[in-house]
Coordinates of C-alpha atoms in Angstrom, one line a residue:
X159 CA -43.1 -14.6 8.8
X160 CA -41.3 -17.5 7.1
X161 CA -39.3 -18.6 10.1
X162 CA -41.8 -19.8 12.7
X163 CA -42.3 -22.8 14.9
X164 CA -46.0 -22.1 15.5
X165 CA -48.0 -25.0 14.1
X166 CA -45.1 -27.4 14.1
X167 CA -46.2 -29.5 17.0
X168 CA -44.1 -32.3 18.5
X169 CA -45.9 -35.5 19.6
X170 CA -43.0 -37.5 20.9
X171 CA -40.0 -36.8 23.1
X172 CA -37.6 -37.9 20.3
X173 CA -39.2 -35.4 17.9
X174 CA -38.8 -32.6 20.5
X175 CA -35.1 -33.5 20.9
X176 CA -34.3 -33.3 17.2
X177 CA -31.1 -31.5 16.2
X178 CA -33.1 -29.4 13.8
X179 CA -36.6 -29.1 15.3
X180 CA -37.9 -26.5 12.9
X181 CA -38.8 -27.3 9.3
X182 CA -37.0 -24.2 8.1
X183 CA -33.7 -25.4 9.6
X184 CA -34.0 -28.7 7.9
X185 CA -34.8 -27.0 4.5
X186 CA -31.8 -24.7 5.1
X187 CA -29.4 -27.6 5.7
X188 CA -30.7 -29.4 2.6
X189 CA -30.1 -26.3 0.5
X190 CA -26.5 -25.9 1.9
X191 CA -25.8 -29.6 1.2
X192 CA -27.1 -29.2 -2.3
X193 CA -24.9 -26.2 -2.9
X194 CA -21.9 -28.0 -1.5
X195 CA -22.5 -31.3 -3.4
X196 CA -23.8 -30.0 -6.8
X197 CA -23.4 -26.2 -7.3
X198 CA -19.8 -25.8 -6.1
X199 CA -18.2 -28.8 -7.9
X200 CA -19.9 -28.1 -11.3
X201 CA -19.6 -24.3 -11.3
X202 CA -16.5 -23.8 -9.3
X203 CA -13.0 -23.8 -10.9
X204 CA -10.3 -26.2 -9.9
X205 CA -8.4 -23.3 -8.3
X206 CA -11.4 -22.4 -6.2
X207 CA -12.0 -26.0 -5.0
X208 CA -8.3 -26.7 -4.3
X209 CA -7.5 -23.3 -2.7
X210 CA -10.8 -22.4 -0.8
X211 CA -13.2 -25.3 -0.4
X212 CA -10.8 -28.2 0.4
X213 CA -8.8 -26.3 3.1
X214 CA -12.0 -24.9 4.5
X215 CA -13.5 -28.3 5.1
X216 CA -10.2 -29.6 6.6
X217 CA -9.9 -26.7 9.0
X218 CA -13.6 -27.0 9.9
X219 CA -13.1 -30.6 10.9
X220 CA -10.0 -29.8 13.0
X221 CA -11.8 -26.9 14.7
X222 CA -14.7 -29.3 15.4
X223 CA -12.2 -31.6 17.2
X224 CA -10.8 -28.8 19.3
X225 CA -14.2 -27.4 20.1
X226 CA -15.3 -30.8 21.6
X227 CA -12.6 -30.7 24.3
X228 CA -12.4 -26.9 24.8
X229 CA -15.8 -25.5 23.9
X230 CA -18.0 -28.4 25.2
X231 CA -15.9 -29.8 28.0
X232 CA -14.0 -26.7 29.1
X233 CA -10.5 -28.2 28.9
X234 CA -7.8 -26.1 27.2
X235 CA -5.7 -27.9 24.6
X236 CA -2.8 -26.5 22.6
X237 CA -1.7 -29.8 21.0
X238 CA -4.2 -29.8 18.1
X239 CA -1.5 -29.7 15.4
X240 CA 0.4 -32.6 17.0
X241 CA -2.7 -34.8 17.2
X242 CA -3.4 -34.0 13.5
X243 CA 0.1 -35.1 12.8
X244 CA -0.5 -38.4 14.6
X245 CA -3.5 -39.0 12.3
X246 CA -1.4 -38.2 9.2
X247 CA 1.4 -40.5 10.1
X248 CA -0.9 -43.3 11.1
X249 CA -2.7 -43.1 7.8
X250 CA 0.7 -43.1 6.0
X251 CA 1.8 -46.3 7.8
X252 CA -1.5 -48.0 7.3
X253 CA -1.5 -47.3 3.6
X254 CA 2.1 -48.6 3.4
X255 CA 1.3 -51.9 5.1
X256 CA -2.1 -52.5 3.6
X257 CA -2.1 -50.9 0.1
X258 CA -5.2 -52.7 -1.1
X259 CA -7.6 -51.2 1.4
X260 CA -9.6 -48.2 0.3
X261 CA -7.9 -45.0 1.4
X262 CA -11.1 -43.6 3.0
X263 CA -11.1 -46.4 5.5
X264 CA -7.6 -45.7 6.6
X265 CA -8.3 -42.0 6.8
X266 CA -11.1 -42.7 9.2
X267 CA -9.1 -45.4 11.1
X268 CA -6.2 -43.0 11.6
X269 CA -8.3 -41.1 14.1
X270 CA -8.2 -44.2 16.4
X271 CA -4.5 -43.9 16.8
X272 CA -4.8 -40.1 17.4
X273 CA -7.6 -40.8 20.0
X274 CA -5.3 -43.1 21.9
X275 CA -2.5 -40.6 22.0
X276 CA -4.9 -37.8 23.0
X277 CA -6.4 -39.9 25.8
X278 CA -2.9 -40.6 27.1
X279 CA -1.9 -36.9 27.2
X280 CA -5.4 -36.1 28.6
X281 CA -4.6 -38.1 31.8
X282 CA -3.3 -34.9 33.6
X283 CA -6.7 -33.3 33.1
X284 CA -8.1 -35.0 36.2
X285 CA -5.6 -33.2 38.5
X286 CA -4.9 -30.0 36.7
X287 CA -6.9 -27.6 34.6
X288 CA -6.7 -24.1 33.2
X289 CA -3.2 -22.7 32.5
X290 CA -1.5 -25.8 33.8
X291 CA -3.5 -28.1 31.5
X292 CA -2.6 -25.8 28.6
X293 CA 1.1 -26.2 29.4
X294 CA 0.7 -30.0 29.6
X295 CA -0.9 -30.1 26.1
X296 CA 1.7 -27.7 24.9
X297 CA 4.4 -30.2 26.1
X298 CA 2.5 -32.9 24.1
X299 CA 2.8 -30.7 21.0
X300 CA 6.5 -30.3 21.3
X301 CA 7.1 -34.0 22.2
X302 CA 5.1 -35.2 19.2
X303 CA 6.8 -32.7 16.9
X304 CA 10.1 -34.1 18.0
X305 CA 8.9 -37.7 17.3
X306 CA 7.8 -36.7 13.8
X307 CA 11.3 -35.5 12.9
X308 CA 13.5 -37.9 14.9
X309 CA 11.8 -41.3 14.4
X310 CA 12.6 -42.4 10.8
X311 CA 10.2 -45.3 11.0
X312 CA 7.2 -42.9 10.9
X313 CA 8.1 -41.6 7.4
X314 CA 9.4 -45.0 6.1
X315 CA 13.0 -43.9 6.4
X316 CA 12.6 -41.5 3.5
X317 CA 15.7 -39.4 2.9
X318 CA 13.6 -36.3 2.7
X319 CA 11.9 -37.0 6.0
X320 CA 8.5 -36.2 4.4
X321 CA 5.3 -38.1 3.9
X322 CA 5.1 -39.3 0.3
X323 CA 1.4 -39.8 -0.6
X324 CA 0.9 -42.8 -2.9
X325 CA -1.8 -43.0 -5.6
X326 CA -4.9 -44.9 -4.4
X327 CA -8.1 -45.6 -6.2
X328 CA -11.7 -46.1 -5.3
X329 CA -13.8 -47.9 -8.0
X330 CA -11.0 -47.2 -10.5
X331 CA -11.0 -43.4 -9.8
X332 CA -7.7 -42.0 -8.3
X333 CA -8.4 -40.4 -5.0
X334 CA -4.9 -39.5 -3.8
X335 CA -1.7 -38.9 -5.7
X336 CA -0.9 -36.6 -8.6
X337 CA -3.6 -38.1 -10.8
X338 CA -6.4 -37.3 -8.4
X339 CA -8.6 -34.4 -9.6
X340 CA -9.6 -31.6 -7.2
X341 CA -13.3 -32.5 -7.6
X342 CA -12.7 -36.1 -6.6
X343 CA -10.7 -35.1 -3.5
X344 CA -13.4 -32.5 -2.7
X345 CA -16.1 -35.1 -2.8
X346 CA -14.2 -37.4 -0.5
X347 CA -13.5 -34.7 2.0
X348 CA -17.1 -33.4 1.8
X349 CA -18.4 -37.0 2.6
X350 CA -16.1 -37.3 5.6
X351 CA -16.9 -33.9 7.0
X352 CA -20.7 -34.3 6.6
X353 CA -20.6 -37.8 8.1
X354 CA -18.4 -36.8 11.1
X355 CA -20.5 -33.6 11.7
X356 CA -23.7 -35.6 11.8
X357 CA -22.1 -38.1 14.3
X358 CA -20.7 -35.3 16.5
X359 CA -24.0 -33.5 16.5
X360 CA -25.9 -36.6 17.7
X361 CA -23.3 -37.4 20.3
X362 CA -23.2 -33.8 21.7
X363 CA -27.0 -33.6 21.8
X364 CA -27.2 -36.8 23.8
X365 CA -26.1 -38.1 27.3
X366 CA -22.4 -37.8 26.5
X367 CA -22.7 -34.2 25.3
X368 CA -24.6 -33.3 28.4
X369 CA -21.9 -34.9 30.5
X370 CA -19.3 -32.8 28.7
X371 CA -21.2 -29.6 29.3
X372 CA -21.8 -30.4 33.0
X373 CA -18.0 -30.9 33.5
X374 CA -17.4 -27.6 31.7
X375 CA -19.9 -25.6 33.8
X376 CA -18.8 -27.0 37.2
X377 CA -16.8 -30.2 37.5
X378 CA -17.4 -30.6 41.2
X379 CA -21.1 -30.4 40.8
X380 CA -21.0 -32.8 37.9
X381 CA -19.1 -35.3 40.0
X382 CA -21.6 -35.0 42.8
X383 CA -24.4 -35.7 40.3
X384 CA -22.7 -39.0 39.5
X385 CA -20.6 -38.1 36.4
X386 CA -17.2 -39.8 36.5
X387 CA -14.7 -37.0 35.8
X388 CA -11.8 -39.2 34.6
X389 CA -13.9 -41.2 32.2
X390 CA -15.7 -38.1 30.8
X391 CA -12.5 -36.0 30.4
X392 CA -10.6 -38.8 28.8
X393 CA -13.5 -39.5 26.4
X394 CA -13.5 -35.8 25.5
X395 CA -9.8 -35.8 24.8
X396 CA -10.1 -39.1 22.8
X397 CA -13.1 -37.9 20.8
X398 CA -11.4 -34.5 20.1
X399 CA -8.1 -36.2 19.1
X400 CA -10.0 -38.6 16.8
X401 CA -11.5 -35.7 14.9
X402 CA -8.1 -33.9 14.7
X403 CA -6.4 -37.1 13.5
X404 CA -8.9 -37.5 10.7
X405 CA -8.4 -33.8 9.8
X406 CA -4.7 -34.3 9.7
X407 CA -5.0 -37.3 7.5
X408 CA -7.3 -35.5 5.1
X409 CA -4.9 -32.5 5.1
X410 CA -1.9 -34.5 4.1
X411 CA -3.5 -37.0 1.7
X412 CA -6.3 -35.0 0.1
X413 CA -5.0 -31.4 0.3
X414 CA -1.2 -31.2 0.5
X415 CA -0.5 -34.4 -1.3
X416 CA 2.6 -34.9 0.9
X417 CA 5.0 -32.9 2.9
X418 CA 6.9 -32.6 6.2
X419 CA 5.1 -32.7 9.5
X420 CA 7.4 -30.0 11.0
X421 CA 5.8 -27.5 8.6
X422 CA 2.2 -28.8 8.5
X423 CA 1.6 -29.7 12.1
X424 CA 3.6 -27.3 14.2
X425 CA 2.5 -25.1 17.1
X426 CA 1.4 -22.4 14.6
X427 CA -1.2 -24.8 13.3
X428 CA -2.5 -25.4 16.8
X429 CA -2.9 -21.7 17.5
X430 CA -4.6 -21.1 14.1
X431 CA -7.3 -23.7 14.9
X432 CA -7.7 -22.3 18.4
X433 CA -8.4 -18.9 16.9
X434 CA -10.9 -20.4 14.5
X435 CA -12.8 -21.9 17.5
X436 CA -12.6 -18.6 19.5
X437 CA -13.9 -16.5 16.6
X438 CA -16.4 -19.1 15.4
X439 CA -17.8 -19.7 18.8
X440 CA -17.0 -22.0 21.7
X441 CA -19.4 -24.9 22.2
X442 CA -21.0 -24.7 18.8
X443 CA -20.5 -26.9 15.8
X444 CA -21.7 -24.3 13.3
X445 CA -19.2 -21.9 14.8
X446 CA -16.4 -24.3 13.7
X447 CA -17.5 -23.7 10.1
X448 CA -17.8 -19.9 10.6
X449 CA -14.4 -19.6 12.1
X450 CA -12.7 -21.8 9.5
X451 CA -14.4 -19.9 6.7
X452 CA -13.4 -16.5 8.1
X453 CA -9.8 -17.2 9.0
X454 CA -9.1 -19.1 5.8
X455 CA -10.8 -16.7 3.4
X456 CA -9.0 -13.7 4.8
X457 CA -5.5 -14.8 3.7
X458 CA -6.8 -16.1 0.4
X459 CA -8.5 -12.8 -0.4
X460 CA -5.4 -10.9 0.5
X461 CA -3.1 -13.1 -1.6
X462 CA -5.3 -13.6 -4.6
X463 CA -8.4 -11.5 -4.4
X464 CA -6.8 -8.0 -4.2
X465 CA -4.3 -8.6 -7.1
X466 CA -7.2 -9.9 -9.2
X467 CA -9.0 -6.5 -8.9
X468 CA -5.9 -4.5 -9.6
X469 CA -4.5 -3.9 -6.1
X470 CA -1.0 -5.2 -6.0
X471 CA 0.1 -6.7 -2.7
X472 CA 3.4 -8.5 -2.0
X473 CA 3.3 -11.8 -0.2
X474 CA 5.1 -10.6 2.9
X475 CA 2.8 -7.6 3.2
X476 CA -0.3 -9.8 2.8
X477 CA 1.0 -12.0 5.6
X478 CA 1.6 -9.1 7.9
X479 CA -1.9 -7.7 7.2
X480 CA -3.4 -11.1 7.8
X481 CA -1.8 -11.3 11.2
X482 CA -3.0 -7.8 12.1
X483 CA -6.6 -8.7 11.0
X484 CA -6.7 -12.0 12.9
X485 CA -5.3 -10.4 16.1
X486 CA -7.8 -7.6 15.8
X487 CA -10.7 -9.9 15.2
X488 CA -9.8 -12.0 18.3
X489 CA -9.6 -9.0 20.5
X490 CA -12.9 -7.7 19.1
X491 CA -14.8 -10.9 19.6
X492 CA -13.4 -11.4 23.1
X493 CA -14.6 -8.0 24.1
X494 CA -17.8 -7.5 22.1
X495 CA -19.1 -11.1 21.7
X496 CA -17.1 -13.8 23.5
X497 CA -19.4 -16.5 22.1
X498 CA -18.2 -15.7 18.6
X499 CA -20.0 -15.7 15.2
X500 CA -22.2 -18.6 16.3
X501 CA -23.9 -16.4 18.9
X502 CA -24.5 -13.7 16.3
X503 CA -26.1 -16.3 14.2
X504 CA -28.4 -17.4 17.1
X505 CA -29.4 -13.8 17.7
X506 CA -30.3 -13.3 14.1
X507 CA -32.4 -16.5 14.1
X508 CA -34.2 -15.4 17.3
X509 CA -35.0 -12.0 15.7
X510 CA -36.4 -13.8 12.7
X511 CA -38.6 -16.0 14.9
X512 CA -40.1 -13.0 16.7
X513 CA -40.4 -10.7 13.7
X514 CA -42.0 -8.1 13.4
X515 CA -41.4 -7.7 17.1
X516 CA -37.8 -8.7 17.4
X517 CA -37.0 -6.8 20.7

């Protein structure tokens, strides 16, 4: 009886088109944001913030980018890891050339370079789709991986070939580098993820989002309705790559603190993010968070949770079990609920709205 829309009348079209039309949804979002911004930083340990929360937000942002092009537009992409790498290297070069600019600005600006590369590799999407488009984006993954290793200019000719994250401050507080605390890095990532989720939600609920979904459902009918396929598909690839590029920059600068792109942005990373989207739910922003939470928490629990309660588990054994669980979950969701955890969440909300007559 607490989750009802009866009595919550809409007097304008804009009010009816709200992202969260029910008062209960808005209250729930406010509670989630309060927990994320106040409860977790002040009651969670540095280990919990660094190992669970920061990677969860990074993966959620990357899954959001892939979901835009795959879930909302229906275009398969297997180059997510490479587009994340473009964002990481772009942020590295920008911070090297302009060290006085706040790092958050360059993290967000790095997505522009990734968007340009994503739009370039999205050009074949006008002529090919399905399996052939997946192969084309897979070729982009391999080509960009080769560039990350073979072009020394990208990593400033470092002998190690790795990105060395410098220390940068905001208002006198170190945000990147060895002196940056986990709480500071968490707040920066939280701000970026909340901002970009709000922007994506508004875009996808508007004219652009409806164009994406029209192309996904039937591109020929969308073209007959006046939707320009090339512009719409390239915009989807650009927007998706922008989010992936920002996720890659946050991963390297606010989570890893440096490293080699061949390890962080390889094909395995692309598949992991694709699995997050499949399990979380295609065409759903909240599904990106569900999928990222599930697939990131499973290996963390196997590696640290079981030994903490007295169940010894070797690292290699935990890795094998994680692969088995992830594979089993993918098969289970593809058979039982192809729309993922987001669909289960929608069903639960609908039952609450019609309770005590949920059927």
